[in-house]
Coordinates of C-alpha atoms and ligand atoms in Angstrom, one line a residue:
M1 CA 110.0 124.4 85.9
L2 CA 110.8 128.3 85.4
D3 CA 109.5 130.3 82.5
S4 CA 112.5 131.4 80.2
N5 CA 111.3 135.0 79.8
D6 CA 110.6 135.9 83.4
S7 CA 111.6 133.3 85.8
K8 CA 108.4 133.1 87.3
P9 CA 107.3 129.5 87.9
T10 CA 104.6 127.9 86.0
L11 CA 102.0 127.7 87.8
V12 CA 99.2 126.2 85.7
V13 CA 100.4 123.8 82.8
E14 CA 98.8 124.8 79.6
G15 CA 98.1 122.1 76.9
K16 CA 95.4 119.4 75.6
L17 CA 93.5 118.3 78.8
A18 CA 93.7 115.1 79.8
D19 CA 90.6 112.7 78.9
N20 CA 89.7 112.3 82.3
E21 CA 89.0 116.0 82.7
R22 CA 86.5 115.9 80.0
L23 CA 84.7 113.0 81.5
K24 CA 84.9 114.7 84.7
K25 CA 83.3 118.0 83.6
E26 CA 80.6 116.0 81.9
S27 CA 79.7 113.8 84.4
D28 CA 77.0 116.3 86.0
F29 CA 78.9 115.6 89.4
L30 CA 80.1 112.1 89.2
R31 CA 76.5 110.9 87.9
G32 CA 77.4 110.0 84.6
T33 CA 75.0 107.3 83.1
I34 CA 76.2 105.1 85.9
T35 CA 72.6 104.1 86.8
R36 CA 71.8 103.0 82.9
D37 CA 74.6 100.8 82.9
L38 CA 73.9 99.1 86.1
G39 CA 70.5 98.2 84.4
D40 CA 72.3 96.8 81.5
Q41 CA 72.2 93.0 82.3
T42 CA 74.0 92.3 78.5
T43 CA 77.3 93.1 80.3
G44 CA 78.9 92.4 83.4
G45 CA 80.8 95.7 83.0
F46 CA 80.6 99.6 82.9
T47 CA 81.1 101.6 79.5
T48 CA 84.1 103.8 79.0
D49 CA 83.3 106.9 81.3
N50 CA 81.3 104.9 84.0
F51 CA 84.4 102.8 84.2
Q52 CA 86.3 105.7 85.8
L53 CA 83.2 107.5 87.3
I54 CA 82.7 104.4 89.6
R55 CA 86.0 104.8 91.1
F56 CA 84.8 108.1 93.1
H57 CA 82.3 106.0 94.3
G58 CA 84.7 103.4 95.6
M59 CA 84.6 101.1 92.9
Y60 CA 87.1 99.9 90.3
Q61 CA 86.1 97.1 87.4
Q62 CA 88.0 94.3 87.7
D63 CA 88.5 90.9 86.3
D64 CA 90.2 87.5 87.4
R65 CA 93.5 87.5 85.3
D66 CA 94.1 83.8 86.0
I67 CA 91.1 82.9 84.2
R68 CA 91.2 85.6 81.4
G69 CA 92.8 83.7 79.1
E70 CA 90.5 80.9 79.3
R71 CA 87.3 83.0 79.0
A72 CA 89.0 84.5 75.8
S73 CA 89.6 81.3 74.2
Q74 CA 85.9 80.2 74.9
K75 CA 84.5 83.7 73.4
L76 CA 83.5 85.1 76.6
E77 CA 84.3 88.3 77.9
P78 CA 86.1 88.7 80.6
L79 CA 84.4 88.0 84.0
H80 CA 83.8 91.7 84.9
N81 CA 83.2 92.4 88.7
V82 CA 84.1 95.1 91.1
M83 CA 86.6 95.5 94.0
L84 CA 84.7 98.1 96.6
R85 CA 86.9 100.0 99.2
A86 CA 85.2 101.4 102.1
R87 CA 86.0 104.7 103.7
M88 CA 87.2 104.3 107.0
P89 CA 89.0 107.2 108.5
G90 CA 91.4 106.0 110.9
G91 CA 90.8 102.4 110.3
I92 CA 88.2 101.5 113.2
I93 CA 85.5 99.4 112.8
S94 CA 83.0 98.2 115.3
P95 CA 82.3 94.5 116.0
E96 CA 78.8 94.7 114.5
Q97 CA 80.2 96.6 111.8
W98 CA 82.8 93.5 111.1
L99 CA 80.1 91.0 111.0
V100 CA 78.3 92.6 108.3
I101 CA 81.0 92.9 106.4
E102 CA 82.3 89.7 106.6
K103 CA 79.0 88.1 106.0
F104 CA 78.8 90.2 103.0
A105 CA 82.1 88.9 101.6
E106 CA 81.1 85.5 102.6
E107 CA 77.9 85.2 101.0
N108 CA 77.9 87.7 97.9
T109 CA 82.0 88.1 96.8
M110 CA 83.7 85.7 94.4
Y111 CA 86.7 85.1 96.8
G112 CA 85.0 85.5 99.9
S113 CA 88.2 87.6 101.2
V114 CA 88.0 90.5 103.5
R115 CA 91.0 92.1 102.2
L116 CA 93.0 95.0 104.8
T117 CA 94.7 97.3 103.1
T118 CA 97.8 99.6 103.3
R119 CA 95.7 102.4 104.0
Q120 CA 93.4 101.3 107.1
T121 CA 90.5 100.2 105.4
F122 CA 89.0 96.5 103.5
Q123 CA 88.5 95.9 100.0
F124 CA 86.0 93.2 98.7
H125 CA 87.0 91.9 95.7
G126 CA 84.8 90.1 93.1
V127 CA 81.4 91.5 93.4
L128 CA 79.3 90.8 90.3
K129 CA 77.0 93.4 88.9
P130 CA 73.6 92.2 90.1
H131 CA 75.4 92.5 93.8
I132 CA 76.6 95.8 93.5
K133 CA 73.5 97.7 95.1
D134 CA 72.6 95.6 97.6
M135 CA 76.3 95.8 98.7
H136 CA 76.0 99.6 99.3
K137 CA 72.6 99.3 101.1
V138 CA 74.0 96.7 103.2
I139 CA 77.2 98.6 103.9
N140 CA 75.4 101.8 104.5
A141 CA 72.9 100.2 106.9
A142 CA 75.7 99.5 109.0
G143 CA 77.1 103.1 109.0
I144 CA 79.8 102.6 106.1
D145 CA 80.2 104.1 102.8
S146 CA 82.9 104.2 99.7
I147 CA 82.6 108.0 98.9
A148 CA 85.9 109.0 97.7
T149 CA 88.2 106.1 98.2
A150 CA 89.3 106.2 94.6
G151 CA 89.1 109.0 92.2
D152 CA 90.6 112.4 91.8
V153 CA 89.9 113.1 95.1
N154 CA 90.8 113.0 99.0
R155 CA 90.7 109.5 99.7
N156 CA 90.8 107.7 103.0
V157 CA 92.3 109.8 105.7
L158 CA 94.8 107.5 108.0
C159 CA 95.3 108.0 111.7
T160 CA 98.2 106.0 113.8
T161 CA 96.4 103.1 114.9
N162 CA 98.2 103.5 118.8
P163 CA 95.3 102.2 121.4
V164 CA 98.2 102.6 123.8
E165 CA 98.4 106.6 123.8
S166 CA 94.6 106.6 124.1
V167 CA 93.7 110.1 125.2
L168 CA 95.9 111.5 122.2
H169 CA 94.7 108.7 119.8
A170 CA 91.1 109.8 120.4
E171 CA 91.3 113.2 119.6
A172 CA 93.7 112.6 116.5
Y173 CA 91.0 110.0 115.2
E174 CA 88.6 112.3 115.4
W175 CA 90.5 115.0 113.5
S176 CA 91.1 112.2 110.8
K177 CA 87.3 111.9 110.5
R178 CA 86.8 115.8 110.4
I179 CA 89.4 116.2 108.0
S180 CA 87.7 113.5 105.6
E181 CA 84.2 115.0 105.9
H182 CA 85.7 118.3 105.2
L183 CA 87.2 117.2 101.8
L184 CA 84.6 114.8 100.8
P185 CA 82.2 115.6 97.4
K186 CA 79.2 117.3 98.1
T187 CA 77.6 115.9 95.0
R188 CA 74.9 113.6 96.3
A189 CA 75.4 111.4 93.1
Y190 CA 76.2 108.4 95.8
A191 CA 73.6 108.2 97.8
E192 CA 71.3 108.7 94.2
I193 CA 73.0 106.0 92.4
W194 CA 73.5 103.3 95.2
L195 CA 70.7 104.1 97.6
D196 CA 67.7 105.1 96.0
G197 CA 68.4 108.6 97.6
E198 CA 66.3 111.8 96.7
K199 CA 67.6 113.4 93.5
V200 CA 68.9 117.0 94.3
K201 CA 70.8 118.9 91.6
T202 CA 74.4 119.6 92.3
T203 CA 75.2 123.2 91.8
E204 CA 78.8 123.2 92.8
E205 CA 81.7 121.7 94.6
P206 CA 83.3 124.2 97.2
I207 CA 86.5 122.6 97.6
L208 CA 87.0 120.1 95.2
G209 CA 85.6 121.9 92.1
E210 CA 83.6 120.6 89.2
T211 CA 86.3 118.5 87.8
Y212 CA 87.4 117.7 91.3
L213 CA 91.4 117.1 91.7
P214 CA 93.6 116.4 89.0
R215 CA 94.8 113.5 90.9
K216 CA 94.1 111.4 93.8
F217 CA 94.8 113.0 96.7
K218 CA 96.2 111.1 100.2
T219 CA 96.0 112.8 103.9
T220 CA 97.1 111.1 107.2
V221 CA 97.6 112.1 110.9
S222 CA 99.9 110.6 112.6
I223 CA 101.2 110.4 116.1
P224 CA 105.2 110.4 116.6
P225 CA 107.0 108.5 117.4
N226 CA 105.2 106.0 115.4
N227 CA 105.6 106.4 111.3
E228 CA 102.9 103.4 110.7
V229 CA 101.0 105.7 108.1
D230 CA 104.3 106.1 106.4
V231 CA 103.7 110.0 106.0
H232 CA 106.0 110.2 102.9
A233 CA 103.8 108.5 100.8
N234 CA 101.2 111.4 101.2
D235 CA 100.0 114.5 99.8
L236 CA 99.0 115.8 103.0
N237 CA 100.3 115.1 106.5
F238 CA 99.4 116.1 110.2
V239 CA 101.9 115.0 112.5
A240 CA 100.6 115.2 116.1
I241 CA 102.5 117.8 118.3
A242 CA 101.4 117.6 122.2
E243 CA 102.2 119.5 125.3
D244 CA 101.9 117.8 128.4
G245 CA 100.0 115.0 127.0
K246 CA 97.5 117.3 125.1
L247 CA 97.3 117.9 121.2
V248 CA 98.1 121.5 120.6
G249 CA 98.4 121.4 116.7
W250 CA 100.5 119.8 114.0
N251 CA 103.3 119.9 111.6
V252 CA 102.2 119.8 108.3
L253 CA 103.9 117.9 105.5
V254 CA 103.0 118.4 102.0
G255 CA 103.8 116.4 98.8
G256 CA 104.7 113.0 99.4
G257 CA 104.1 109.9 96.8
L258 CA 105.6 107.0 95.8
A259 CA 104.8 105.8 92.2
M260 CA 106.7 106.0 89.0
T261 CA 106.5 104.5 85.7
H262 CA 109.4 102.1 84.5
G263 CA 111.3 104.0 81.6
D264 CA 110.1 107.7 82.7
T265 CA 112.4 109.7 84.7
G266 CA 109.9 112.3 84.9
T267 CA 108.3 110.3 87.5
Y268 CA 109.5 109.1 90.8
P269 CA 108.9 108.7 94.5
R270 CA 109.2 111.8 96.5
K271 CA 109.2 112.4 100.4
A272 CA 106.9 115.4 101.5
D273 CA 108.3 118.6 102.6
D274 CA 108.1 120.3 105.6
F275 CA 105.5 123.3 105.8
G276 CA 105.6 124.2 109.6
F277 CA 103.6 123.8 112.5
I278 CA 100.1 125.3 113.0
P279 CA 97.7 125.3 116.2
L280 CA 94.7 122.9 115.9
E281 CA 92.1 126.0 115.0
H282 CA 93.5 125.8 111.5
T283 CA 93.3 122.1 110.5
L284 CA 90.5 122.2 108.3
A285 CA 91.8 125.8 106.4
V286 CA 95.1 124.1 105.7
A287 CA 93.7 120.7 104.7
E288 CA 91.1 122.8 102.4
H289 CA 93.8 125.1 101.3
V290 CA 96.2 122.7 100.3
V291 CA 94.0 120.9 98.3
S292 CA 92.6 124.1 96.6
V293 CA 96.1 125.2 95.7
Q294 CA 96.8 121.6 94.3
R295 CA 93.3 121.7 92.6
D296 CA 94.6 124.9 90.7
W297 CA 97.8 124.3 90.3
G298 CA 98.4 120.5 89.6
N299 CA 99.0 119.7 86.3
R300 CA 95.7 118.6 84.3
V301 CA 97.6 117.8 81.0
N302 CA 99.7 114.9 82.2
R303 CA 98.3 112.7 84.4
K304 CA 102.0 110.9 85.3
N305 CA 102.8 114.2 86.5
A306 CA 99.4 115.4 88.3
K307 CA 100.1 114.6 92.0
T308 CA 100.9 117.2 94.5
K309 CA 104.9 116.1 94.5
Y310 CA 104.9 117.4 91.3
T311 CA 103.3 120.4 91.6
L312 CA 105.9 121.3 94.6
D313 CA 108.5 120.5 92.3
R314 CA 107.4 122.5 89.2
V315 CA 106.2 125.7 91.6
G316 CA 108.8 125.2 94.1
T317 CA 107.7 124.6 97.8
E318 CA 107.9 127.9 98.9
V319 CA 105.6 129.6 96.5
F320 CA 103.2 126.8 97.2
K321 CA 103.5 127.0 100.9
A322 CA 103.1 130.8 100.4
E323 CA 99.8 130.4 98.5
V324 CA 98.5 128.1 100.9
E325 CA 99.3 130.8 103.8
R326 CA 97.4 133.3 101.6
R327 CA 94.4 131.5 100.8
A328 CA 93.9 129.9 104.4
G329 CA 94.9 133.3 106.2
V330 CA 97.6 131.3 108.3
T331 CA 101.1 131.2 108.9
F332 CA 103.4 128.3 109.3
A333 CA 105.5 128.6 112.6
P334 CA 108.7 126.9 112.3
S335 CA 107.9 123.2 112.9
R336 CA 108.2 121.8 116.5
P337 CA 110.6 119.0 117.2
Y338 CA 109.3 115.4 116.8
E339 CA 111.0 112.0 115.8
F340 CA 109.7 108.6 114.2
T341 CA 111.2 105.6 115.8
A342 CA 109.0 103.3 114.7
R343 CA 106.7 102.5 111.8
G344 CA 105.5 98.8 112.5
D345 CA 102.5 97.2 114.6
R346 CA 103.0 96.1 118.1
F347 CA 102.2 92.5 117.7
G348 CA 100.4 90.7 120.9
W349 CA 99.1 92.5 123.9
V350 CA 99.8 95.6 125.3
E351 CA 97.9 97.4 127.8
G352 CA 96.6 100.8 127.0
F353 CA 96.7 103.3 130.1
D354 CA 93.0 103.2 130.5
G355 CA 93.5 99.8 131.5
K356 CA 92.2 97.8 128.4
H357 CA 93.9 95.5 126.6
H358 CA 94.8 95.3 123.1
L359 CA 95.9 92.4 120.7
T360 CA 97.5 93.0 117.3
L361 CA 97.2 90.2 114.9
Y362 CA 99.6 90.0 111.9
L363 CA 97.3 88.9 108.9
L364 CA 99.7 88.0 105.9
S365 CA 98.7 90.6 103.6
G366 CA 95.5 91.5 105.0
R367 CA 94.2 88.8 103.5
I368 CA 90.9 87.3 105.8
L369 CA 89.9 83.8 104.5
D370 CA 89.5 80.6 105.9
Y371 CA 92.8 78.8 105.0
P372 CA 92.7 75.0 105.7
D373 CA 95.1 75.1 108.6
R374 CA 93.7 78.8 109.6
P375 CA 90.2 79.5 109.6
L376 CA 90.7 83.0 110.3
K377 CA 87.8 84.4 108.9
T378 CA 85.9 82.5 111.2
G379 CA 88.0 83.2 114.2
L380 CA 87.6 86.8 113.3
R381 CA 83.8 86.6 113.4
K382 CA 84.0 84.5 116.6
I383 CA 85.6 87.2 118.2
A384 CA 83.4 90.0 116.8
E385 CA 80.3 88.1 118.2
I386 CA 81.5 88.7 121.8
H387 CA 83.8 91.5 121.7
K388 CA 83.0 94.7 123.4
G389 CA 85.7 97.2 122.1
D390 CA 86.4 97.8 118.7
F391 CA 88.8 96.6 115.5
R392 CA 91.3 98.7 114.3
M393 CA 93.2 98.2 110.8
T394 CA 96.2 99.4 110.9
A395 CA 98.4 101.2 107.7
N396 CA 100.4 97.7 107.6
Q397 CA 97.4 95.8 106.7
N398 CA 96.8 94.1 110.1
L399 CA 94.2 94.2 112.8
V400 CA 93.9 95.2 116.5
I401 CA 91.4 93.9 118.8
A402 CA 91.0 97.2 120.8
G403 CA 89.7 97.6 124.2
I404 CA 89.3 94.2 125.6
A405 CA 88.4 94.4 129.4
P406 CA 90.8 92.3 131.6
E407 CA 88.1 89.5 132.1
D408 CA 87.6 89.2 128.3
R409 CA 91.2 88.9 127.5
A410 CA 91.5 85.2 128.0
E411 CA 88.4 84.0 126.1
I412 CA 89.6 86.0 123.1
E413 CA 93.3 85.1 123.3
Q414 CA 92.0 81.5 123.0
I415 CA 89.6 82.1 120.2
A416 CA 92.7 83.8 118.2
R417 CA 94.9 80.7 119.0
D418 CA 92.6 78.2 117.9
H419 CA 91.9 79.7 114.6
G420 CA 95.6 80.8 113.7
L421 CA 95.3 84.2 114.4
I422 CA 98.6 84.2 116.9
D423 CA 101.5 82.7 115.6
D424 CA 104.1 82.6 118.1
L425 CA 106.6 81.6 115.9
M426 CA 106.3 84.7 113.8
T427 CA 110.1 86.5 113.0
P428 CA 110.9 89.9 113.1
L429 CA 111.4 89.8 109.1
M430 CA 107.5 89.1 108.9
K431 CA 106.4 91.7 111.2
N432 CA 108.4 93.9 108.9
S433 CA 107.2 92.4 105.5
M434 CA 104.4 93.8 102.8
A435 CA 102.9 93.1 99.8
C436 CA 100.3 94.5 97.6
V437 CA 97.5 92.9 96.0
A438 CA 98.9 92.4 92.3
L439 CA 97.7 89.1 90.6
P440 CA 94.8 87.9 90.0
T441 CA 92.8 91.1 90.4
C442 CA 94.9 94.1 90.1
P443 CA 94.7 94.9 86.0
L444 CA 98.0 96.6 86.3
A445 CA 99.9 94.3 88.1
M446 CA 103.5 93.2 86.1
A447 CA 104.5 90.7 88.8
E448 CA 103.3 88.7 91.6
A449 CA 103.6 90.5 94.9
E450 CA 100.7 89.1 97.6
R451 CA 101.2 85.6 96.5
F452 CA 105.1 85.8 96.2
L453 CA 105.2 87.3 99.6
P454 CA 105.3 84.1 101.6
D455 CA 108.3 82.3 99.1
L456 CA 110.2 85.9 99.6
I457 CA 110.0 86.0 103.0
A458 CA 111.0 82.3 103.3
S459 CA 114.0 83.3 101.4
V460 CA 115.1 86.0 103.4
E461 CA 114.5 84.5 106.9
G462 CA 116.6 81.5 105.3
L463 CA 119.4 84.1 104.3
L464 CA 119.3 86.0 108.0
A465 CA 119.3 82.5 109.8
K466 CA 122.6 81.4 107.5
H467 CA 124.3 84.7 108.8
G468 CA 123.0 83.9 112.5
V469 CA 120.8 87.1 112.6
A470 CA 117.6 85.4 112.4
Q471 CA 116.1 87.5 115.1
D472 CA 117.2 90.7 113.1
A473 CA 114.7 92.9 111.2
I474 CA 114.8 94.3 107.9
V475 CA 111.9 96.3 106.3
L476 CA 111.1 94.0 103.2
R477 CA 108.1 95.0 100.8
V478 CA 107.4 94.1 97.3
V479 CA 105.1 95.6 94.9
G480 CA 103.6 94.1 91.4
C481 CA 104.3 97.3 89.9
P482 CA 106.0 100.5 90.0
N483 CA 102.5 102.3 91.5
G484 CA 104.0 101.2 94.3
C485 CA 100.5 100.4 96.5
G486 CA 102.8 98.0 99.1
R487 CA 105.0 101.0 99.7
A488 CA 108.0 99.4 98.3
M489 CA 109.6 102.9 97.8
L490 CA 109.9 103.2 101.6
A491 CA 111.4 100.0 102.3
E492 CA 114.9 99.2 103.4
I493 CA 114.7 96.3 100.4
G494 CA 111.8 97.3 97.9
L495 CA 111.2 94.7 95.1
V496 CA 109.3 96.3 92.3
G497 CA 107.3 94.4 89.5
K498 CA 109.1 94.6 86.2
G499 CA 107.2 91.5 84.5
P500 CA 106.5 88.0 85.3
G501 CA 108.8 86.7 87.8
K502 CA 111.0 89.8 87.3
Y503 CA 111.7 92.3 90.0
N504 CA 113.7 95.5 90.5
L505 CA 115.7 95.6 93.8
H506 CA 115.8 98.5 95.6
L507 CA 117.8 99.4 98.5
G508 CA 118.6 101.9 101.1
G509 CA 115.3 103.0 102.5
N510 CA 115.5 103.5 106.4
D511 CA 113.3 101.4 109.2
V512 CA 111.4 104.5 110.2
G513 CA 109.8 104.9 106.6
T514 CA 112.3 108.6 106.2
R515 CA 114.3 107.6 103.0
V516 CA 113.3 106.7 99.5
P517 CA 115.6 103.6 98.4
K518 CA 117.6 103.8 95.5
L519 CA 117.7 101.0 92.2
Y520 CA 120.5 98.8 92.6
R521 CA 119.5 95.6 90.2
E522 CA 117.2 95.8 87.4
N523 CA 114.5 93.0 86.2
I524 CA 116.0 90.1 88.2
S525 CA 114.5 86.7 89.0
P526 CA 113.6 85.6 92.7
E527 CA 117.1 83.5 92.6
V528 CA 119.0 86.4 91.6
I529 CA 117.4 88.6 94.4
E530 CA 118.6 85.6 96.8
E531 CA 121.9 85.7 95.4
E532 CA 122.4 89.4 96.0
L533 CA 121.0 89.6 99.0
D534 CA 123.0 86.5 100.3
G535 CA 126.0 88.9 100.1
L536 CA 124.3 92.4 101.1
I537 CA 123.0 90.4 104.4
G538 CA 126.6 89.0 105.2
R539 CA 128.3 91.9 104.8
W540 CA 126.0 93.8 106.6
V541 CA 126.2 91.3 109.4
A542 CA 130.0 91.5 109.5
E543 CA 130.9 95.3 108.9
R544 CA 127.4 97.0 110.7
N545 CA 128.3 99.6 113.3
P546 CA 126.2 98.7 116.4
G547 CA 122.3 99.1 116.2
E548 CA 122.8 99.9 112.4
C549 CA 120.0 98.8 110.2
F550 CA 120.2 97.2 106.8
G551 CA 119.1 100.2 105.0
D552 CA 121.6 102.7 106.7
F553 CA 124.6 100.2 106.2
V554 CA 124.1 99.9 102.5
I555 CA 124.5 103.9 102.2
R556 CA 127.2 104.0 104.4
A557 CA 129.3 101.0 102.9
G558 CA 128.7 103.0 99.2
I559 CA 126.5 100.0 98.0
V560 CA 123.9 102.5 96.8
A561 CA 124.1 106.6 96.9
E562 CA 121.6 107.7 99.5
V563 CA 118.1 109.5 97.8
K564 CA 118.3 113.0 99.1
V565 CA 116.0 115.1 96.5
S566 CA 114.4 112.7 94.5
K567 CA 113.9 114.8 91.6
T568 CA 117.7 115.1 91.1
D569 CA 118.8 112.0 92.9
F570 CA 116.5 109.2 92.3
Y571 CA 117.7 108.4 88.5
A572 CA 121.4 109.6 89.5
Ligands
LIG1 FE1 97.5 101.4 94.9 C1 96.0 101.7 91.5 C2 95.5 98.4 95.0 C3 97.9 101.5 98.0 C4 99.6 103.8 94.7 N1 96.0 100.5 94.0 C5 95.7 100.8 92.4 C6 94.6 100.0 92.2 C7 93.2 100.1 92.2 C8 94.6 99.2 90.4 C9 93.9 99.8 89.3 O1 94.0 101.4 89.2 O2 93.3 99.6 89.1 C10 95.0 98.4 92.8 C11 94.0 97.5 93.0 C12 94.5 96.4 93.5 C13 93.4 95.2 93.9 O3 93.1 94.3 93.2 O4 92.7 95.5 94.7 C14 95.6 99.4 94.0 N2 96.5 100.5 96.7 C15 95.9 99.6 96.3 C16 96.0 98.5 97.7 C17 94.4 97.8 98.0 C18 97.3 97.8 98.1 C19 97.4 96.6 99.4 O5 97.6 95.9 99.0 O6 96.8 97.3 100.3 C20 95.8 99.6 98.4 C21 94.7 100.5 98.8 C22 94.9 101.5 100.0 C23 93.4 102.1 99.9 O7 92.7 101.5 101.0 O8 92.9 103.3 99.8 C24 96.6 100.6 97.7 N3 98.7 102.6 96.0 C25 98.5 102.7 97.4 C26 99.6 103.2 98.1 C27 99.9 103.2 99.3 C28 99.5 104.3 100.1 O9 98.7 104.9 99.6 O10 99.8 104.3 101.5 C29 100.1 104.0 96.7 C30 101.6 104.6 96.8 C31 101.4 105.9 97.1 C32 101.2 106.9 96.1 O11 100.1 107.1 95.9 O12 101.9 107.7 95.7 C33 99.4 103.4 95.7 N4 97.6 102.4 93.3 C34 98.8 103.4 93.2 C35 98.9 103.9 92.0 C36 99.7 104.9 91.7 C37 99.5 106.6 91.9 C38 100.7 107.9 91.0 O13 100.7 108.2 91.7 O14 100.5 107.1 90.0 C39 97.7 103.4 91.1 C40 97.4 103.8 89.6 C41 96.9 105.2 89.3 O15 96.5 105.6 90.3 O16 97.1 105.1 88.3 C42 97.2 102.5 92.1
LIG2 FE1 98.4 96.5 91.6 FE2 100.6 98.1 91.2 FE3 99.2 98.6 92.8 FE4 100.7 96.3 93.4 S1 101.3 98.4 92.9 S2 98.0 96.6 93.8 S3 100.3 95.5 90.9 S4 98.7 99.1 91.0

């Protein structure tokens, strides 16, 4: 946006600040009156400001939407509970930690599940108020916290799982932890409230500022050629550049994000822009000042336009980048060449160059439970009891049992098989499909996603078989609303919940996550989705060029236009 008078970009949006700005400012650095609410047993919930503030401590207040109506008819308040999201940069967890979280989920949550997320961590759903403080004590005693996994802060930092290229991975993983620590809030509110830590007055937040960021902020560290983390969903990305097998620096990409709001064309999914290359020694300064520029220039008036992607489109990418360079004392060099050629997980066994073995398990929507025919949770517990390596959560909601000595491989495989953790019949489509949580726990869901995914996969698998390409893969993702938590806005086929049983169908992302798909059909039922995809997959099979992925085909065939610049193309 340019000022009409002097053609300079508007750096700070003036106007009445969003209410979240008030509550952050008045919160005494994220303390609010959470402790008082915690002691109030007359309600299972938290009052207005605290409802928002607990997010900065990694929790969301929820209630089960399946039973909401029934409770209302009995004049009961909704069954308030919290969902906890852990902080786990790079997604690595030890078997001992696994046993602790699995036990807590089993004994103290309404659903008993551990849910792996699209950002390499786990969530507990359904923790009732009397268990909340214990939960923090238990996970912290195991070396896990949930600081800043939600709220207007830098969230869990992702890092390509990649156990095969382990030398590069080890370094990249260390950086993901350092970046996460560097950008964490410095207030001791978390320790005081949840761990009965010593009360120490907070006087400043040197990086985030006293009103924290205008909106959530997301960061990745990735190792090409794998784009498992989906860099274009993130505000800040460090893409590893290696020379002779040694990490020398990063290409930095800024301003990705996938959310939009139905009916509001001022919101859109957007890819990240390329800022250029930096050597390793500037990593933390660049991270800090991409954050500080967004802190100062991000829109604090309208939360729908508050993320870094909109700041870049308003002030201009070059202006934003120049300010980061000025503040960090760094000049971005031209980006070094790299290519993303994949983003799926490598299921089954792979051998790393250190001679260790790694087993990647497909876990439908990351939901770890004991199902009647597949006791997944018990299987993982048994593996954790004997495993000497670690567990790595992928950004595709799956799990790698990593660092297995050759002599332990057979035993771990047997346990995995006995508990339904290995499925030899898994199709390429399954491996490339993903859904967000949605109903019943997500308050924002407009349609089913996780619970719809099995039927959706079966439907599309049927179509692929019908057209004779059952072993071909298409990246298929479904989300229950346009916030896009299952990253449908980087899929070849992306379904976005519009209402109960209704979805918008987007087409034209690609198989490596470097293109946003465009709206093709609006507000359609699963039956119509199947009809539409039947025709489209039929055409793809008949007309595609050798190796052409579905998303590339629908653009070349003129079925949808390519989204090149979201701000202008996405709704055109
Ligand atoms: Fe998300 C909000 C679940 C990854 C964009 N997301 C939510 C909430 C907390 C609903 C709420 O605000 O009350 C959902 C809780 C559901 C539940 O019951 O668990 C929720 N988001 C998830 C998870 C668990 C989906 C999953 O199936 O794995 C993912 C947790 C990630 C993590 O561990 O931190 C998750 N969310 C994402 C992603 C994908 C990513 O980051 O790679 C996105 C799109 C990328 C982006 O941010 O642009 C995403 N979630 C959102 C948004 C829209 C943000 C925006 O820019 O407007 C919201 C709503 C909001 O913030 O207002 C949201
Ligand atoms: Fe909930 Fe929407 Fe995110 Fe799905 S995409 S988890 S429905 S906020």
